[in-house]
mmCIF file of C-alpha atoms in Angstrom:
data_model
loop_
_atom_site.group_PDB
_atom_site.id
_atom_site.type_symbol
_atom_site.label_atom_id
_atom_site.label_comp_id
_atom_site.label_asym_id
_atom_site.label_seq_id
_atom_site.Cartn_x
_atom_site.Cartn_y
_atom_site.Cartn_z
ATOM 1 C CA UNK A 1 -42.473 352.866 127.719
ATOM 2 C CA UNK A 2 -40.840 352.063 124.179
ATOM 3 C CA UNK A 3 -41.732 348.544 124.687
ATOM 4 C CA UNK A 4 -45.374 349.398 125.403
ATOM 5 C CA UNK A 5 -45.760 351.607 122.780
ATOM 6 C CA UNK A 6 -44.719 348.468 120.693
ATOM 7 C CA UNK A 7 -47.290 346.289 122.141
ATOM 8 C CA UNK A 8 -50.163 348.342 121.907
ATOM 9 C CA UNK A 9 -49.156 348.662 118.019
ATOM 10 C CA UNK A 10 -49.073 345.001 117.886
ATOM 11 C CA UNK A 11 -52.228 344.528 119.386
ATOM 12 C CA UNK A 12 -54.058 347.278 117.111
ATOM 13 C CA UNK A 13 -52.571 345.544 113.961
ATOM 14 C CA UNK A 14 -54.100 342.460 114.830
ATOM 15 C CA UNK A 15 -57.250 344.075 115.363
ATOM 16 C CA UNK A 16 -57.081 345.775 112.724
ATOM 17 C CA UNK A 17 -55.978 342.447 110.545
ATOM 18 C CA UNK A 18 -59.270 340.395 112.080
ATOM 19 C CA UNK A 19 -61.529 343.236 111.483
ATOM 20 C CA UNK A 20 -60.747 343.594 107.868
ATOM 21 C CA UNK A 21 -60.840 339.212 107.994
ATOM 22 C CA UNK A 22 -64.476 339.475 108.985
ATOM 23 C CA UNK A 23 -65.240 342.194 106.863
ATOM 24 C CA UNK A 24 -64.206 340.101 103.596
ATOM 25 C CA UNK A 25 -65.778 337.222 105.113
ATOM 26 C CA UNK A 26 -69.264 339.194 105.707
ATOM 27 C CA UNK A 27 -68.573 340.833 102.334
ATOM 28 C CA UNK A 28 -68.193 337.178 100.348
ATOM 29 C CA UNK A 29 -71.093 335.541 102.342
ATOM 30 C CA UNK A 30 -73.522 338.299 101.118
ATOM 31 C CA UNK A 31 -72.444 338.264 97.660
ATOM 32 C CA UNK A 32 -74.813 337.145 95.512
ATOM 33 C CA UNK A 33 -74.434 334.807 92.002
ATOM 34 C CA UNK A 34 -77.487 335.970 90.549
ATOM 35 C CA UNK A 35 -77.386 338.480 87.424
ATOM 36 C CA UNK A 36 -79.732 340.051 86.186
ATOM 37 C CA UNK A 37 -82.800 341.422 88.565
ATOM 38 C CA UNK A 38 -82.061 340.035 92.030
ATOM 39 C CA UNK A 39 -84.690 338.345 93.966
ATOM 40 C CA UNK A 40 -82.986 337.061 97.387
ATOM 41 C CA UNK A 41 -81.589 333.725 95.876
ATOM 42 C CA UNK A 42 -84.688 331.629 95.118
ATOM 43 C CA UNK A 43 -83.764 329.693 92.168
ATOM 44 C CA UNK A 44 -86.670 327.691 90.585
ATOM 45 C CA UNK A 45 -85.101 324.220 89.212
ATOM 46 C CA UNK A 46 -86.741 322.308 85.879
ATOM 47 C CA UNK A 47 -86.354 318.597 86.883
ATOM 48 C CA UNK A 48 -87.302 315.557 84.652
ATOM 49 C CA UNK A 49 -90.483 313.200 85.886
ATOM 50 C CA UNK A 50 -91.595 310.067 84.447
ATOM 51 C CA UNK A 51 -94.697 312.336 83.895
ATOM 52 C CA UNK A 52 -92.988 315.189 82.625
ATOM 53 C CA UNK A 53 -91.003 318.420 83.730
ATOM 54 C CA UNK A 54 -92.260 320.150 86.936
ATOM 55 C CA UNK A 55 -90.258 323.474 88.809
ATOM 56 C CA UNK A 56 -89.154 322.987 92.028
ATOM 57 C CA UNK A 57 -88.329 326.207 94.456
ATOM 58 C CA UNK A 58 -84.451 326.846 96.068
ATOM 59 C CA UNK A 59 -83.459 329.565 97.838
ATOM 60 C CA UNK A 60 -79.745 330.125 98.786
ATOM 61 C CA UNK A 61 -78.692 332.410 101.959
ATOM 62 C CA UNK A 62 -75.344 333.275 101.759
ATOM 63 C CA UNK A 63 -72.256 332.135 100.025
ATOM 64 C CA UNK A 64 -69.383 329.717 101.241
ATOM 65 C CA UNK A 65 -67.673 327.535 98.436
ATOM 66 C CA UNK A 66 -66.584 325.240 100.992
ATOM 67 C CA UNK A 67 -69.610 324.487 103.381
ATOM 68 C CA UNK A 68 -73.263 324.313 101.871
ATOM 69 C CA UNK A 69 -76.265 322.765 103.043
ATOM 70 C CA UNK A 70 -79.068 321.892 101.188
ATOM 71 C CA UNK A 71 -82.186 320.910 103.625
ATOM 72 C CA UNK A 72 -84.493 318.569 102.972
ATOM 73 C CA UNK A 73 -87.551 318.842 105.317
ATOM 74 C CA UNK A 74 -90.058 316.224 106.549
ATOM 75 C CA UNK A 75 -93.885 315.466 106.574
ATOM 76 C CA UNK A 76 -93.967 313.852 104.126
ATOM 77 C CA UNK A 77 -95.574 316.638 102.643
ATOM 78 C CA UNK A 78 -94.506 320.005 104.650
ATOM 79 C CA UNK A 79 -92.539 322.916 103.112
ATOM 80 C CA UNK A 80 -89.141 324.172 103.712
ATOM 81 C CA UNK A 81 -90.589 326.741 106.323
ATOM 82 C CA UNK A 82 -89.690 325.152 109.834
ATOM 83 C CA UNK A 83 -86.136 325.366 109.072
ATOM 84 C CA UNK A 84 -86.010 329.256 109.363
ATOM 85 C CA UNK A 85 -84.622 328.911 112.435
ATOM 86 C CA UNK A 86 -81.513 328.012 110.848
ATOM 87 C CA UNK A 87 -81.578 332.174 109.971
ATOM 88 C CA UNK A 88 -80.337 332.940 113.539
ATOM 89 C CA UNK A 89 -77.229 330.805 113.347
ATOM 90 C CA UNK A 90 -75.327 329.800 110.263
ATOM 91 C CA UNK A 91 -74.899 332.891 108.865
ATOM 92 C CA UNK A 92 -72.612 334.306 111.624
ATOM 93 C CA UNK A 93 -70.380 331.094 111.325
ATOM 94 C CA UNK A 94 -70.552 331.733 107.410
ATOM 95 C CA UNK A 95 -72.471 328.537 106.459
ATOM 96 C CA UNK A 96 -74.674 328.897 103.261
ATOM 97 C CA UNK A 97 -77.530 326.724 103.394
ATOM 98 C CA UNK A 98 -80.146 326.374 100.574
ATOM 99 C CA UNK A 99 -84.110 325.903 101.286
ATOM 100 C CA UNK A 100 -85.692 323.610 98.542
ATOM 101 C CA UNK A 101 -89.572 322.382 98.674
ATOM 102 C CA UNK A 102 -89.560 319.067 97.400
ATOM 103 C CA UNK A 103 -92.111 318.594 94.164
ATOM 104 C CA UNK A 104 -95.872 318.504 95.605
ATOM 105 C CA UNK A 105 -94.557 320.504 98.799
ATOM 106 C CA UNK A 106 -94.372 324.595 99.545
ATOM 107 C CA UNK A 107 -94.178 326.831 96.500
ATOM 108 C CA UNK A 108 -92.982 323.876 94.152
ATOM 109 C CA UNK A 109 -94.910 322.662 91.500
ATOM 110 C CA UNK A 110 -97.978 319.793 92.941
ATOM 111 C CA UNK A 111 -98.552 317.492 90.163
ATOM 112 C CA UNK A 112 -101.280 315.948 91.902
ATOM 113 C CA UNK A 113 -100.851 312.538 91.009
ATOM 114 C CA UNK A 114 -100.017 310.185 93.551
ATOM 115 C CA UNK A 115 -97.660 308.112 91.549
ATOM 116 C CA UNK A 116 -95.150 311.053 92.360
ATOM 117 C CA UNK A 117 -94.849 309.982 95.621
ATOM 118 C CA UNK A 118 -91.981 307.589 95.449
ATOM 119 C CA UNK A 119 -89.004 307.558 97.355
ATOM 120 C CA UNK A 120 -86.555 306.559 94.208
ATOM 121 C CA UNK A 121 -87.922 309.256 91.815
ATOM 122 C CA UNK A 122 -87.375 311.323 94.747
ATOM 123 C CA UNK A 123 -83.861 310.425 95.464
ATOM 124 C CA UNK A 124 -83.154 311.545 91.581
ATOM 125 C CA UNK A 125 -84.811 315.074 92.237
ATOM 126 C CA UNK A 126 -82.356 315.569 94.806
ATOM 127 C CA UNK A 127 -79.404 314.281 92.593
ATOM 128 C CA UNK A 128 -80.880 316.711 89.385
ATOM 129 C CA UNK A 129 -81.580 319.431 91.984
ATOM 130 C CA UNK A 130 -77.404 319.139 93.189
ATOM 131 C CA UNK A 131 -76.271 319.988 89.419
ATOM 132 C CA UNK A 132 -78.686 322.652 88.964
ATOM 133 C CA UNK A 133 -77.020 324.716 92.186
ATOM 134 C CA UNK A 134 -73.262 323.277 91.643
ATOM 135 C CA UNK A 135 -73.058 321.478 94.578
ATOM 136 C CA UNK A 136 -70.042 318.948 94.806
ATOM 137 C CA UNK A 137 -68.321 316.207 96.921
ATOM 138 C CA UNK A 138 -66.118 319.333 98.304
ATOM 139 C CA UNK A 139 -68.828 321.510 99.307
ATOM 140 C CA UNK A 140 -72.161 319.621 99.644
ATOM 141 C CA UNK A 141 -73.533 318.566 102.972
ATOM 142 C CA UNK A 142 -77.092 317.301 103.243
ATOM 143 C CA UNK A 143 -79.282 317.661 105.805
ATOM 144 C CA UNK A 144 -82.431 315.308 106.187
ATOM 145 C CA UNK A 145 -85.209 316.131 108.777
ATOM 146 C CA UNK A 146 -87.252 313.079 109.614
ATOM 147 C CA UNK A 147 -88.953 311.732 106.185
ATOM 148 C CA UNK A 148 -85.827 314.220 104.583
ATOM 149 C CA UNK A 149 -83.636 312.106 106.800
ATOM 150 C CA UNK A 150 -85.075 308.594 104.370
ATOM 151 C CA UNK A 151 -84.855 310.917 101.851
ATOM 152 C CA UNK A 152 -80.976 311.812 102.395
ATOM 153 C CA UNK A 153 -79.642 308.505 103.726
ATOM 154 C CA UNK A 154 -81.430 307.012 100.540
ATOM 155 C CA UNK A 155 -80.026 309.396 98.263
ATOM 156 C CA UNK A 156 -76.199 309.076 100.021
ATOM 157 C CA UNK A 157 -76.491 305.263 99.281
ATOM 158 C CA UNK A 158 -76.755 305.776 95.348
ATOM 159 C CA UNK A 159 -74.727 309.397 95.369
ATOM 160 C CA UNK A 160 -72.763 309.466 98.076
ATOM 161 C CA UNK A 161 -69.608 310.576 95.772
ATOM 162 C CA UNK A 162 -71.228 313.916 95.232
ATOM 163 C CA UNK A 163 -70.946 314.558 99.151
ATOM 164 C CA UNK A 164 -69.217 316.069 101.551
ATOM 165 C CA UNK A 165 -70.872 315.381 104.307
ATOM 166 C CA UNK A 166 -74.253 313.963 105.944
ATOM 167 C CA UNK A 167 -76.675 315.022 108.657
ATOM 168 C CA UNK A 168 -78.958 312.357 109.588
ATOM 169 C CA UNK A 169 -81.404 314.339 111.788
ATOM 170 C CA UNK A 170 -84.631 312.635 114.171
ATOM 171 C CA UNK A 171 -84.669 309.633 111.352
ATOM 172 C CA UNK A 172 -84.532 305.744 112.428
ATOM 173 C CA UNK A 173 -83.278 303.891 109.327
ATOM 174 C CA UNK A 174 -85.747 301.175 109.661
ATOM 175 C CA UNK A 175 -89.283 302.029 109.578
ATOM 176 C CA UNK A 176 -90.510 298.491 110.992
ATOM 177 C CA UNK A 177 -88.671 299.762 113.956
ATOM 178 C CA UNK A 178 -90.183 302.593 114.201
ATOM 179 C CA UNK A 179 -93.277 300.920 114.115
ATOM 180 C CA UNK A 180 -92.369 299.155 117.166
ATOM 181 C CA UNK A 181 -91.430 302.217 119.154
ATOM 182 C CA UNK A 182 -94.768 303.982 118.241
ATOM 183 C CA UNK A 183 -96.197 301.318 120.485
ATOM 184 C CA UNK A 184 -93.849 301.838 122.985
ATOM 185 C CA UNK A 185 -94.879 305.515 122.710
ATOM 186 C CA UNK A 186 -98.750 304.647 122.807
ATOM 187 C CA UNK A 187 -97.871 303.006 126.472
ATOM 188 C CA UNK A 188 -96.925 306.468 127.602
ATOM 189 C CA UNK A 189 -100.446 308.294 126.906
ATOM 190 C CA UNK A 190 -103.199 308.452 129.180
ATOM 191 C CA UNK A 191 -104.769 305.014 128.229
ATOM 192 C CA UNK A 192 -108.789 306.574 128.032
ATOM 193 C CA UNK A 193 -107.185 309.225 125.499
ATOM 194 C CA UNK A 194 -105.438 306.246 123.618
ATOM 195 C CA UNK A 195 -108.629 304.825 123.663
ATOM 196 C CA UNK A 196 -110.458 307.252 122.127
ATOM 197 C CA UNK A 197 -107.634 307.444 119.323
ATOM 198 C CA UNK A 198 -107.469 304.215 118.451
ATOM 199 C CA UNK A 199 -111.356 303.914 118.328
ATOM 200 C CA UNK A 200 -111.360 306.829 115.685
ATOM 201 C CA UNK A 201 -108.521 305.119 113.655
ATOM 202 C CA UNK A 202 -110.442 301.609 113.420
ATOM 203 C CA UNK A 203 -113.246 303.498 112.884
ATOM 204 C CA UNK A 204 -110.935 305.471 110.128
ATOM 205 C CA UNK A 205 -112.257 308.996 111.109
ATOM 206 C CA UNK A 206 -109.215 310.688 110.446
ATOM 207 C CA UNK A 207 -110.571 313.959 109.395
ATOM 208 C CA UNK A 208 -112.571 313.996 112.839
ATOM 209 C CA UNK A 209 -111.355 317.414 114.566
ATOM 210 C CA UNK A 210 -111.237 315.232 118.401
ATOM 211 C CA UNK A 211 -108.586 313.326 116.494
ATOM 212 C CA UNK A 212 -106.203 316.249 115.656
ATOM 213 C CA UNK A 213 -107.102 317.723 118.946
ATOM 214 C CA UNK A 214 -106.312 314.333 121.344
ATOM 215 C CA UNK A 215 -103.012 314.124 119.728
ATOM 216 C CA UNK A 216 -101.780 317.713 119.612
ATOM 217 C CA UNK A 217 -102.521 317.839 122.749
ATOM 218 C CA UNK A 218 -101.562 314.540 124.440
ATOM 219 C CA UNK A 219 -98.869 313.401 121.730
ATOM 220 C CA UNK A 220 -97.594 315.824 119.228
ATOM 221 C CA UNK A 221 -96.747 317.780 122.551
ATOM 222 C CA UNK A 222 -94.810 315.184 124.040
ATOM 223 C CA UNK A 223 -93.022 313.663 121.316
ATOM 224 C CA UNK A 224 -92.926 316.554 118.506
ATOM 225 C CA UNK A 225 -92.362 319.899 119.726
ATOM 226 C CA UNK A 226 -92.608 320.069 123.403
ATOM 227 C CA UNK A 227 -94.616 323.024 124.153
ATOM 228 C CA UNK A 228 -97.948 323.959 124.597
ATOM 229 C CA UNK A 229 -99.421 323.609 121.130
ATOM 230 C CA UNK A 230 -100.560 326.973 121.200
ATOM 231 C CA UNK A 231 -96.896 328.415 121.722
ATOM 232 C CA UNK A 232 -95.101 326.647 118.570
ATOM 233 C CA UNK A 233 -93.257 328.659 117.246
ATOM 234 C CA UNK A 234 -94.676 330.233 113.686
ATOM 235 C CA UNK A 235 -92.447 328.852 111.528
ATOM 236 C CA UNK A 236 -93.751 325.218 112.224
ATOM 237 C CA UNK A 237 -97.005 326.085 112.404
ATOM 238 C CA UNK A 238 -97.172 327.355 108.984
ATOM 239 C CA UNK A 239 -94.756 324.754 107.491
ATOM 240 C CA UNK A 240 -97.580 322.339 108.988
ATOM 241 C CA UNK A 241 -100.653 324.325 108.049
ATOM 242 C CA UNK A 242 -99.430 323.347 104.142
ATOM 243 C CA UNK A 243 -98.672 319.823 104.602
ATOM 244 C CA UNK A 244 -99.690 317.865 100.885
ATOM 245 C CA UNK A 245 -102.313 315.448 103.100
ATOM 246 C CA UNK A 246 -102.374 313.210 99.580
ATOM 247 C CA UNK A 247 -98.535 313.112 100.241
ATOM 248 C CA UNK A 248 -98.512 312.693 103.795
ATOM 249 C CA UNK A 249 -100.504 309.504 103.480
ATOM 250 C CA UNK A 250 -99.704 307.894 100.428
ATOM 251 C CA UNK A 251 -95.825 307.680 102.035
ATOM 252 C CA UNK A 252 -96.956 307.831 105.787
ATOM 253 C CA UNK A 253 -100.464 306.089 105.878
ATOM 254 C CA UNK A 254 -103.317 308.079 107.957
ATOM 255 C CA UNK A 255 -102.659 307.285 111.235
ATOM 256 C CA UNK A 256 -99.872 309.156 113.517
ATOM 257 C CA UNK A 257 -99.335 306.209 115.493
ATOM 258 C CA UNK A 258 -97.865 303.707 113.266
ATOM 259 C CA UNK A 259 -97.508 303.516 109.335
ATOM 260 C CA UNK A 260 -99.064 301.688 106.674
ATOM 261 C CA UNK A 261 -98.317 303.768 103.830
ATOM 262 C CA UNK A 262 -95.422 303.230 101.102
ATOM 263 C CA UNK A 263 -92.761 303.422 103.637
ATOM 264 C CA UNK A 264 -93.921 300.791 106.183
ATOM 265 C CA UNK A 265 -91.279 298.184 105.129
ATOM 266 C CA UNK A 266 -88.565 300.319 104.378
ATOM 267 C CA UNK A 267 -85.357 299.514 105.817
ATOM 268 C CA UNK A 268 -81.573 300.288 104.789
ATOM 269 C CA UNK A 269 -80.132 299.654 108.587
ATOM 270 C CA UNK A 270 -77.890 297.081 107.176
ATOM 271 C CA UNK A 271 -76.736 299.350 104.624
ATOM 272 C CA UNK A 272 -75.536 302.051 106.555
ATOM 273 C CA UNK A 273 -71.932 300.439 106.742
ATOM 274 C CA UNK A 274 -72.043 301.271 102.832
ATOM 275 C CA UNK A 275 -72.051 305.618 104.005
ATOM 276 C CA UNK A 276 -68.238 306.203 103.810
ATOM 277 C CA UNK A 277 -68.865 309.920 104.057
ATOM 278 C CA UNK A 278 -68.650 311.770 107.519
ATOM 279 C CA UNK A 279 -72.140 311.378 109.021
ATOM 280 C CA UNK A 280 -73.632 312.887 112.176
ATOM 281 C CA UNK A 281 -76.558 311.491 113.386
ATOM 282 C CA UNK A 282 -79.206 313.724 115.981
ATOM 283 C CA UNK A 283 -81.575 311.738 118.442
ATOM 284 C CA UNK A 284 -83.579 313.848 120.986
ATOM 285 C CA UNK A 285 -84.854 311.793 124.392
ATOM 286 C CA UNK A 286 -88.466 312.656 123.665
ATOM 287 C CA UNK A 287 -88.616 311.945 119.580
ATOM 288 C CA UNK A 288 -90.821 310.074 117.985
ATOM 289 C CA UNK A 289 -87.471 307.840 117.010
ATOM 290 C CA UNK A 290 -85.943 305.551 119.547
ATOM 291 C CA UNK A 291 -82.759 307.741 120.622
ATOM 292 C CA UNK A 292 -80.946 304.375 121.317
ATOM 293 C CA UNK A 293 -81.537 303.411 117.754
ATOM 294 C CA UNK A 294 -79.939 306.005 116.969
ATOM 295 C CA UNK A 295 -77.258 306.291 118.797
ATOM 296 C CA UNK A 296 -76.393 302.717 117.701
ATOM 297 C CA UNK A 297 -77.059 304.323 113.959
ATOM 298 C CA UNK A 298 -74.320 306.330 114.473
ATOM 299 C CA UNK A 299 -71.586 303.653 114.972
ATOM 300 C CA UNK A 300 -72.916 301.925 111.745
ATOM 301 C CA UNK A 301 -71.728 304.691 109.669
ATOM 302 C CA UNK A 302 -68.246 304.071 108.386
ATOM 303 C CA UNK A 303 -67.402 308.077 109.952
ATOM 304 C CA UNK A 304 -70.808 308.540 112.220
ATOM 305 C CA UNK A 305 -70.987 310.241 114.824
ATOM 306 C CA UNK A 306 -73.893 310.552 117.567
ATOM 307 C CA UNK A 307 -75.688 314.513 119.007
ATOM 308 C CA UNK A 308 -77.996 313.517 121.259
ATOM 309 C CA UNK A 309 -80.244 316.615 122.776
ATOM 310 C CA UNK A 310 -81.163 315.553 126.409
ATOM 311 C CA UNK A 311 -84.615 318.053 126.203
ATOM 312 C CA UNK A 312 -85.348 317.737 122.699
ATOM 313 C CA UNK A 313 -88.032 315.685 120.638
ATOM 314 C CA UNK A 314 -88.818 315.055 116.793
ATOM 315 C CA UNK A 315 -88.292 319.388 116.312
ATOM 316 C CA UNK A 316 -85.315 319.117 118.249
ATOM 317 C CA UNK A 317 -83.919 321.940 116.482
ATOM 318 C CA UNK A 318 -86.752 323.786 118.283
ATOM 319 C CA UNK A 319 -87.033 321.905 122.203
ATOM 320 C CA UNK A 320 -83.281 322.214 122.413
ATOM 321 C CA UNK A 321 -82.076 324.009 119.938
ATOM 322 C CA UNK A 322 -78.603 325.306 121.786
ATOM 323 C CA UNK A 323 -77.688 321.616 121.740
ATOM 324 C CA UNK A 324 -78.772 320.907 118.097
ATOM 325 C CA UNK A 325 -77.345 324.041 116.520
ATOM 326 C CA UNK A 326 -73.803 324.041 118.129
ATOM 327 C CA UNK A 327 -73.673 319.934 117.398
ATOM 328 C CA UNK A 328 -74.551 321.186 113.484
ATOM 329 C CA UNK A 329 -72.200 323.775 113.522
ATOM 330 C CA UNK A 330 -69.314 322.074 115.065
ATOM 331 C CA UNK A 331 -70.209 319.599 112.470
ATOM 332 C CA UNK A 332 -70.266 321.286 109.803
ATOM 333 C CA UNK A 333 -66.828 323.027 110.155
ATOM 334 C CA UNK A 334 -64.603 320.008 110.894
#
């Protein structure tokens, strides 16, 4: 009886030991930096242009000094928005991330001057946005979504000292390549509504309503977020409805199936070998990016390693988000 007595104590210390753990943890993770008037995190950043200063917005949720993730989202052009998701897991494993609307995007500044759109003056925004929050090479993980996967794999070849870690997410480093597997893409369509999309490109009616319509509904389904358009989830669809179109095209081109903006030649595939820093690369079967490419990205990274989500697409963090979250996290806190 002694004895059990005993263990029970035992076992109620240790309780009582992980409870308190948690408690400090939740405590720290909700404390906030700010002074002053507190409003939820969002930090606005001044950042140098060759055409002057702009303000760009952050917002931080939670605190960890050893694990935080600044998100760089795609479009070109949308806002930080579709990565609210991110809300209903990292804060129970204690990951801070930090939203951040890149200039001409969300509730930034929009200069309005396509000359802005350039992936090196971009590259330094992120660097000048990294000192403004204090981020380091022992607590700074990036995270780039399609064009914020350029973006970060761009950035890690000039700055890669400053990180911790790398998250390569539904980007092919070679956009020639993913020229080629748009067409391989096209193939997939039902050829009378390819038809009718490629007759409106050459005929370069891209703010024709049919044209939005044919590929939401026979493409963007398939290959970006695969549900029913009219089911995706809010989130996206308002990250989407304020997509910079000037942006969009100036780095993408018009059309959805191909480019032929500034990015059409870009390619740093045989630079990856250059990325010391841990890197995790995410491929989804039905993405707009070949998911072999990427997997073979992966093992051109000095420390890459390969999540591949079997029912995701290009919003994989959406279509199969179990896999894509618990890859992250797993990620994150090696």
């Amino acid at each position: 009886m002694k004895r059990l007595v005993q263990l029970l104590a035992f076992v109620l210390v240790l309780g009582m030991v992980s409870c308190k753990k948690e408690a400090n943890l939740s405590n720290n993770y909700f404390n906030s930096e700010e002074t002053g008037i507190k409003n939820g995190g969002v930090k606005m950043i001044t950042i140098e242009t060759p055409k002057g200063k702009f303000k760009v917005w952050t917002k931080r949720y939670g605190n960890n000094p050893k694990i935080k993730l600044l998100l760089l989202n795609g479009g070109p052009g949308m806002s930080h928005e579709y990565f609210e998701c991110m809300e209903s897991f990292l804060p129970k494993e204690g990951i801070e991330f930090i939203y951040y609307d890149q200039l001409g995007t969300g509730f930034s500044d929009n200069p309005n001057d396509t000359i802005m759109w350039d992936l090196p003056r971009y590259v330094e925004e992120v660097e000048q946005v990294r000192k403004a929050l204090n981020l380091n090479k022992d607590n700074f993980y990036l995270l780039g979504h399609s064009w914020g996967g350029i973006l970060c794999m761009q950035y890690a070849l000039k700055y890669q000292n400053n990180l911790k870690g790398l998250i390569v997410s539904n980007m092919m480093a070679s956009c020639p390549k993913y020229g080629e597997y748009a067409k391989v893409l096209e193939k997939q369509m039902n050829p009378e509504v390819l038809k009718t999309i490629l007759d409106l490109e050459a005929k370069k009616d891209y703010s024709n309503p049919k044209y939005m319509e044919l590929l939401m509904n026979n493409f963007y389904n398939q290959h970006i977020l695969r549900k029913p358009v009219n089911e995706w989830p809010e989130p996206v669809t308002r990250s989407m409805s304020r997509l910079n179109q000037s942006l969009y095209v100036t780095m993408q081109g018009p059309s959805e199936m191909g480019l032929s903006g500034k990015l059409t030649n870009w390619d740093v595939s045989k630079e990856l070998k250059n990325i010391t820093v841990p890197t995790l690369v995410v491929g989804a079967k039905y993405d707009t990016m070949d998911p072999e490419y990427m997997k073979w990205m992966a093992t051109q990274f000095k420390n890459g390693t390969y999540l591949y989500c079997a029912n995701g697409s290009h919003m994989s963090l959406y279509d199969d988000q179990q896999t894509y979250m618990n890859g992250l996290i797993s990620f994150l806190e090696k």
